[in-house]
PDB file of C-alpha atoms in Angstrom:
ATOM      1  CA  MET A   1       0.000   0.000   0.000  1.00 63.00           C
ATOM      2  CA  GLU A   2       1.392   3.398  -0.959  1.00 72.00           C
ATOM      3  CA  GLU A   3       1.622   6.423   1.291  1.00 71.00           C
ATOM      4  CA  LYS A   4      -0.976   8.264  -0.773  1.00 77.00           C
ATOM      5  CA  ASP A   5      -3.477   5.448  -0.222  1.00 81.00           C
ATOM      6  CA  ILE A   6      -2.754   5.437   3.507  1.00 79.00           C
ATOM      7  CA  GLN A   7      -3.313   9.190   3.694  1.00 80.00           C
ATOM      8  CA  GLN A   8      -6.639   8.854   1.913  1.00 85.00           C
ATOM      9  CA  LEU A   9      -7.671   5.998   4.206  1.00 82.00           C
ATOM     10  CA  LEU A  10      -6.617   7.987   7.270  1.00 82.00           C
ATOM     11  CA  ASN A  11      -8.650  10.990   6.140  1.00 84.00           C
ATOM     12  CA  ARG A  12     -11.668   8.772   5.569  1.00 85.00           C
ATOM     13  CA  TYR A  13     -11.069   7.047   8.928  1.00 83.00           C
ATOM     14  CA  LEU A  14     -10.936  10.376  10.764  1.00 83.00           C
ATOM     15  CA  ASP A  15     -14.140  11.442   9.013  1.00 86.00           C
ATOM     16  CA  GLY A  16     -15.757   8.136  10.076  1.00 85.00           C
ATOM     17  CA  GLN A  17     -16.331   6.925   6.500  1.00 88.00           C
ATOM     18  CA  THR A  18     -14.202   3.761   6.382  1.00 85.00           C
ATOM     19  CA  THR A  19     -15.451   0.227   6.078  1.00 87.00           C
ATOM     20  CA  GLU A  20     -14.312  -2.572   8.371  1.00 85.00           C
ATOM     21  CA  GLN A  21     -12.039  -3.919   5.641  1.00 87.00           C
ATOM     22  CA  GLU A  22     -10.349  -0.505   5.205  1.00 84.00           C
ATOM     23  CA  GLU A  23      -9.900  -0.229   8.974  1.00 81.00           C
ATOM     24  CA  ARG A  24      -8.247  -3.683   8.976  1.00 80.00           C
ATOM     25  CA  GLN A  25      -5.904  -2.501   6.222  1.00 81.00           C
ATOM     26  CA  LEU A  26      -4.935   0.468   8.371  1.00 77.00           C
ATOM     27  CA  ASP A  27      -4.496  -1.816  11.376  1.00 74.00           C
ATOM     28  CA  GLU A  28      -2.185  -4.090   9.384  1.00 77.00           C
ATOM     29  CA  PHE A  29      -0.206  -1.164   7.984  1.00 75.00           C
ATOM     30  CA  PHE A  30       0.427   0.371  11.394  1.00 73.00           C
ATOM     31  CA  GLY A  31       1.121  -3.030  12.981  1.00 68.00           C
ATOM     32  CA  PHE A  32      -1.032  -2.669  16.113  1.00 59.00           C
ATOM     33  CA  PRO A  33      -4.577  -3.626  15.256  1.00 54.00           C
ATOM     34  CA  ASN A  34      -6.013  -2.789  18.676  1.00 58.00           C
ATOM     35  CA  GLN A  35      -3.888   0.280  19.266  1.00 65.00           C
ATOM     36  CA  LEU A  36      -4.432   2.146  15.996  1.00 62.00           C
ATOM     37  CA  GLU A  37      -6.663   4.836  17.409  1.00 69.00           C
ATOM     38  CA  LYS A  38      -4.327   5.464  20.364  1.00 72.00           C
ATOM     39  CA  LYS A  39      -1.316   5.630  18.081  1.00 72.00           C
ATOM     40  CA  LEU A  40      -3.070   8.056  15.722  1.00 72.00           C
ATOM     41  CA  SER A  41      -4.228  10.152  18.643  1.00 74.00           C
ATOM     42  CA  ARG A  42      -0.694  10.390  20.044  1.00 76.00           C
ATOM     43  CA  GLN A  43       0.706  11.323  16.634  1.00 76.00           C
ATOM     44  CA  ILE A  44      -1.916  14.033  16.158  1.00 76.00           C
ATOM     45  CA  ASP A  45      -1.205  15.338  19.668  1.00 79.00           C
ATOM     46  CA  LYS A  46       2.506  15.523  18.826  1.00 79.00           C
ATOM     47  CA  TRP A  47       1.783  17.450  15.638  1.00 75.00           C
ATOM     48  CA  ASN A  48      -0.482  19.833  17.532  1.00 76.00           C
ATOM     49  CA  MET A  49       2.176  20.347  20.224  1.00 79.00           C
ATOM     50  CA  VAL A  50       4.827  21.141  17.607  1.00 74.00           C
ATOM     51  CA  GLU A  51       2.444  23.566  15.928  1.00 75.00           C
ATOM     52  CA  LYS A  52       1.565  25.290  19.216  1.00 75.00           C
ATOM     53  CA  THR A  53       5.230  25.515  20.223  1.00 77.00           C
ATOM     54  CA  THR A  54       6.127  27.035  16.870  1.00 75.00           C
ATOM     55  CA  GLU A  55       3.302  29.580  17.153  1.00 75.00           C
ATOM     56  CA  ARG A  56       4.318  30.441  20.729  1.00 74.00           C
ATOM     57  CA  ARG A  57       7.951  30.946  19.714  1.00 74.00           C
ATOM     58  CA  ALA A  58       6.960  33.120  16.771  1.00 74.00           C
ATOM     59  CA  ARG A  59       4.673  35.184  19.011  1.00 75.00           C
ATOM     60  CA  THR A  60       7.409  35.533  21.654  1.00 77.00           C
ATOM     61  CA  LEU A  61       9.947  36.647  19.058  1.00 76.00           C
ATOM     62  CA  THR A  62       7.470  39.149  17.632  1.00 82.00           C
ATOM     63  CA  ILE A  63       6.723  40.583  21.077  1.00 84.00           C
ATOM     64  CA  ARG A  64      10.450  40.827  21.894  1.00 85.00           C
ATOM     65  CA  TRP A  65      11.137  42.553  18.584  1.00 85.00           C
ATOM     66  CA  ILE A  66       8.308  45.058  19.129  1.00 88.00           C
ATOM     67  CA  ALA A  67       9.452  45.711  22.708  1.00 89.00           C
ATOM     68  CA  GLY A  68      13.020  46.288  21.506  1.00 89.00           C
ATOM     69  CA  VAL A  69      11.915  48.760  18.854  1.00 91.00           C
ATOM     70  CA  ALA A  70       9.669  50.570  21.346  1.00 92.00           C
ATOM     71  CA  ALA A  71      12.489  50.804  23.899  1.00 93.00           C
ATOM     72  CA  SER A  72      14.872  52.117  21.248  1.00 93.00           C
ATOM     73  CA  LEU A  73      12.395  54.770  20.129  1.00 94.00           C
ATOM     74  CA  LEU A  74      11.715  55.770  23.731  1.00 94.00           C
ATOM     75  CA  LEU A  75      15.442  56.116  24.367  1.00 94.00           C
ATOM     76  CA  LEU A  76      15.902  58.134  21.172  1.00 95.00           C
ATOM     77  CA  PHE A  77      13.047  60.537  21.936  1.00 94.00           C
ATOM     78  CA  GLY A  78      14.164  60.868  25.557  1.00 92.00           C
ATOM     79  CA  THR A  79      17.685  61.776  24.464  1.00 93.00           C
ATOM     80  CA  ILE A  80      16.419  64.288  21.906  1.00 92.00           C
ATOM     81  CA  LEU A  81      14.126  65.879  24.502  1.00 91.00           C
ATOM     82  CA  MET A  82      16.929  66.086  27.068  1.00 90.00           C
ATOM     83  CA  VAL A  83      19.334  67.699  24.580  1.00 88.00           C
ATOM     84  CA  LYS A  84      16.671  70.166  23.480  1.00 86.00           C
ATOM     85  CA  GLN A  85      15.853  71.161  27.081  1.00 84.00           C
ATOM     86  CA  ASN A  86      19.561  71.524  27.857  1.00 81.00           C
ATOM     87  CA  GLN A  87      19.990  73.868  24.892  1.00 78.00           C
ATOM     88  CA  GLU A  88      16.969  75.918  25.967  1.00 72.00           C
ATOM     89  CA  THR A  89      18.357  76.182  29.514  1.00 70.00           C
ATOM     90  CA  ARG A  90      21.718  77.372  28.239  1.00 69.00           C
ATOM     91  CA  ALA A  91      20.051  79.901  25.960  1.00 60.00           C
ATOM     92  CA  TYR A  92      17.905  81.182  28.833  1.00 60.00           C
ATOM     93  CA  ALA A  93      20.911  81.425  31.159  1.00 56.00           C
ATOM     94  CA  SER A  94      22.838  83.532  28.677  1.00 57.00           C
ATOM     95  CA  TYR A  95      19.946  86.014  28.380  1.00 56.00           C
ATOM     96  CA  GLU A  96      19.337  86.315  32.120  1.00 58.00           C
ATOM     97  CA  ASP A  97      19.488  89.836  33.509  1.00 63.00           C
ATOM     98  CA  THR A  98      22.465  90.880  35.578  1.00 74.00           C
ATOM     99  CA  TYR A  99      22.895  93.845  37.839  1.00 77.00           C
ATOM    100  CA  ASP A 100      23.600  97.106  36.090  1.00 81.00           C
ATOM    101  CA  ASN A 101      25.065  98.662  39.203  1.00 84.00           C
ATOM    102  CA  PRO A 102      28.233  96.917  40.573  1.00 84.00           C
ATOM    103  CA  GLU A 103      27.388  98.012  44.119  1.00 90.00           C
ATOM    104  CA  ASP A 104      24.028  96.235  43.962  1.00 88.00           C
ATOM    105  CA  ALA A 105      25.707  93.100  42.592  1.00 86.00           C
ATOM    106  CA  ALA A 106      28.284  93.149  45.400  1.00 90.00           C
ATOM    107  CA  ALA A 107      25.571  93.636  48.041  1.00 92.00           C
ATOM    108  CA  GLU A 108      23.539  90.713  46.672  1.00 90.00           C
ATOM    109  CA  THR A 109      26.631  88.502  46.560  1.00 91.00           C
ATOM    110  CA  HIS A 110      27.485  89.465  50.150  1.00 94.00           C
ATOM    111  CA  ARG A 111      23.933  88.586  51.250  1.00 93.00           C
ATOM    112  CA  ALA A 112      24.054  85.185  49.483  1.00 93.00           C
ATOM    113  CA  LEU A 113      27.438  84.374  51.047  1.00 95.00           C
ATOM    114  CA  LEU A 114      26.138  85.276  54.520  1.00 94.00           C
ATOM    115  CA  ILE A 115      23.189  82.903  54.103  1.00 93.00           C
ATOM    116  CA  PHE A 116      25.559  80.183  52.903  1.00 93.00           C
ATOM    117  CA  SER A 117      27.941  80.795  55.828  1.00 93.00           C
ATOM    118  CA  GLU A 118      25.116  80.629  58.391  1.00 91.00           C
ATOM    119  CA  THR A 119      23.929  77.331  56.936  1.00 90.00           C
ATOM    120  CA  ILE A 120      27.434  75.866  57.066  1.00 91.00           C
ATOM    121  CA  ASP A 121      27.866  77.066  60.675  1.00 89.00           C
ATOM    122  CA  LYS A 122      24.631  75.374  61.710  1.00 87.00           C
ATOM    123  CA  GLY A 123      25.858  72.108  60.194  1.00 83.00           C
ATOM    124  CA  LEU A 124      29.231  72.390  61.901  1.00 84.00           C
ATOM    125  CA  GLU A 125      27.589  73.097  65.279  1.00 83.00           C
ATOM    126  CA  LYS A 126      25.584  69.888  64.963  1.00 80.00           C
ATOM    127  CA  LEU A 127      28.767  67.981  64.198  1.00 79.00           C
ATOM    128  CA  ASP A 128      30.574  69.446  67.226  1.00 79.00           C
ATOM    129  CA  LYS A 129      27.815  68.322  69.624  1.00 71.00           C
TER     130      LYS A 129
END
């Protein structure tokens, strides 16, 4: 019996359209007359498992690829945004007003240094205790 005939018989068997004689032919071909249905069932289960595993792997690879592209785009846009904000900050800092009068600038600097000195002194006092 050729493989083509066996395939046709198997298709008819699975559709429930075989005669007893055709079922005996299948039993003889597969070698286990009483175990044919179990053997076919196991083989079909194996094929289904391989198919499911292949689909799962393909889906996993697709999800990983999409996640990688999304992460790359997020990193790219984040970097562009950070560079743009840094440039805007530098531009704003260069246009910031300064004191026109040197005496006012010196007084403001003196005030800032006094505040800084008082804060440092408070920290040092805590350390000395």
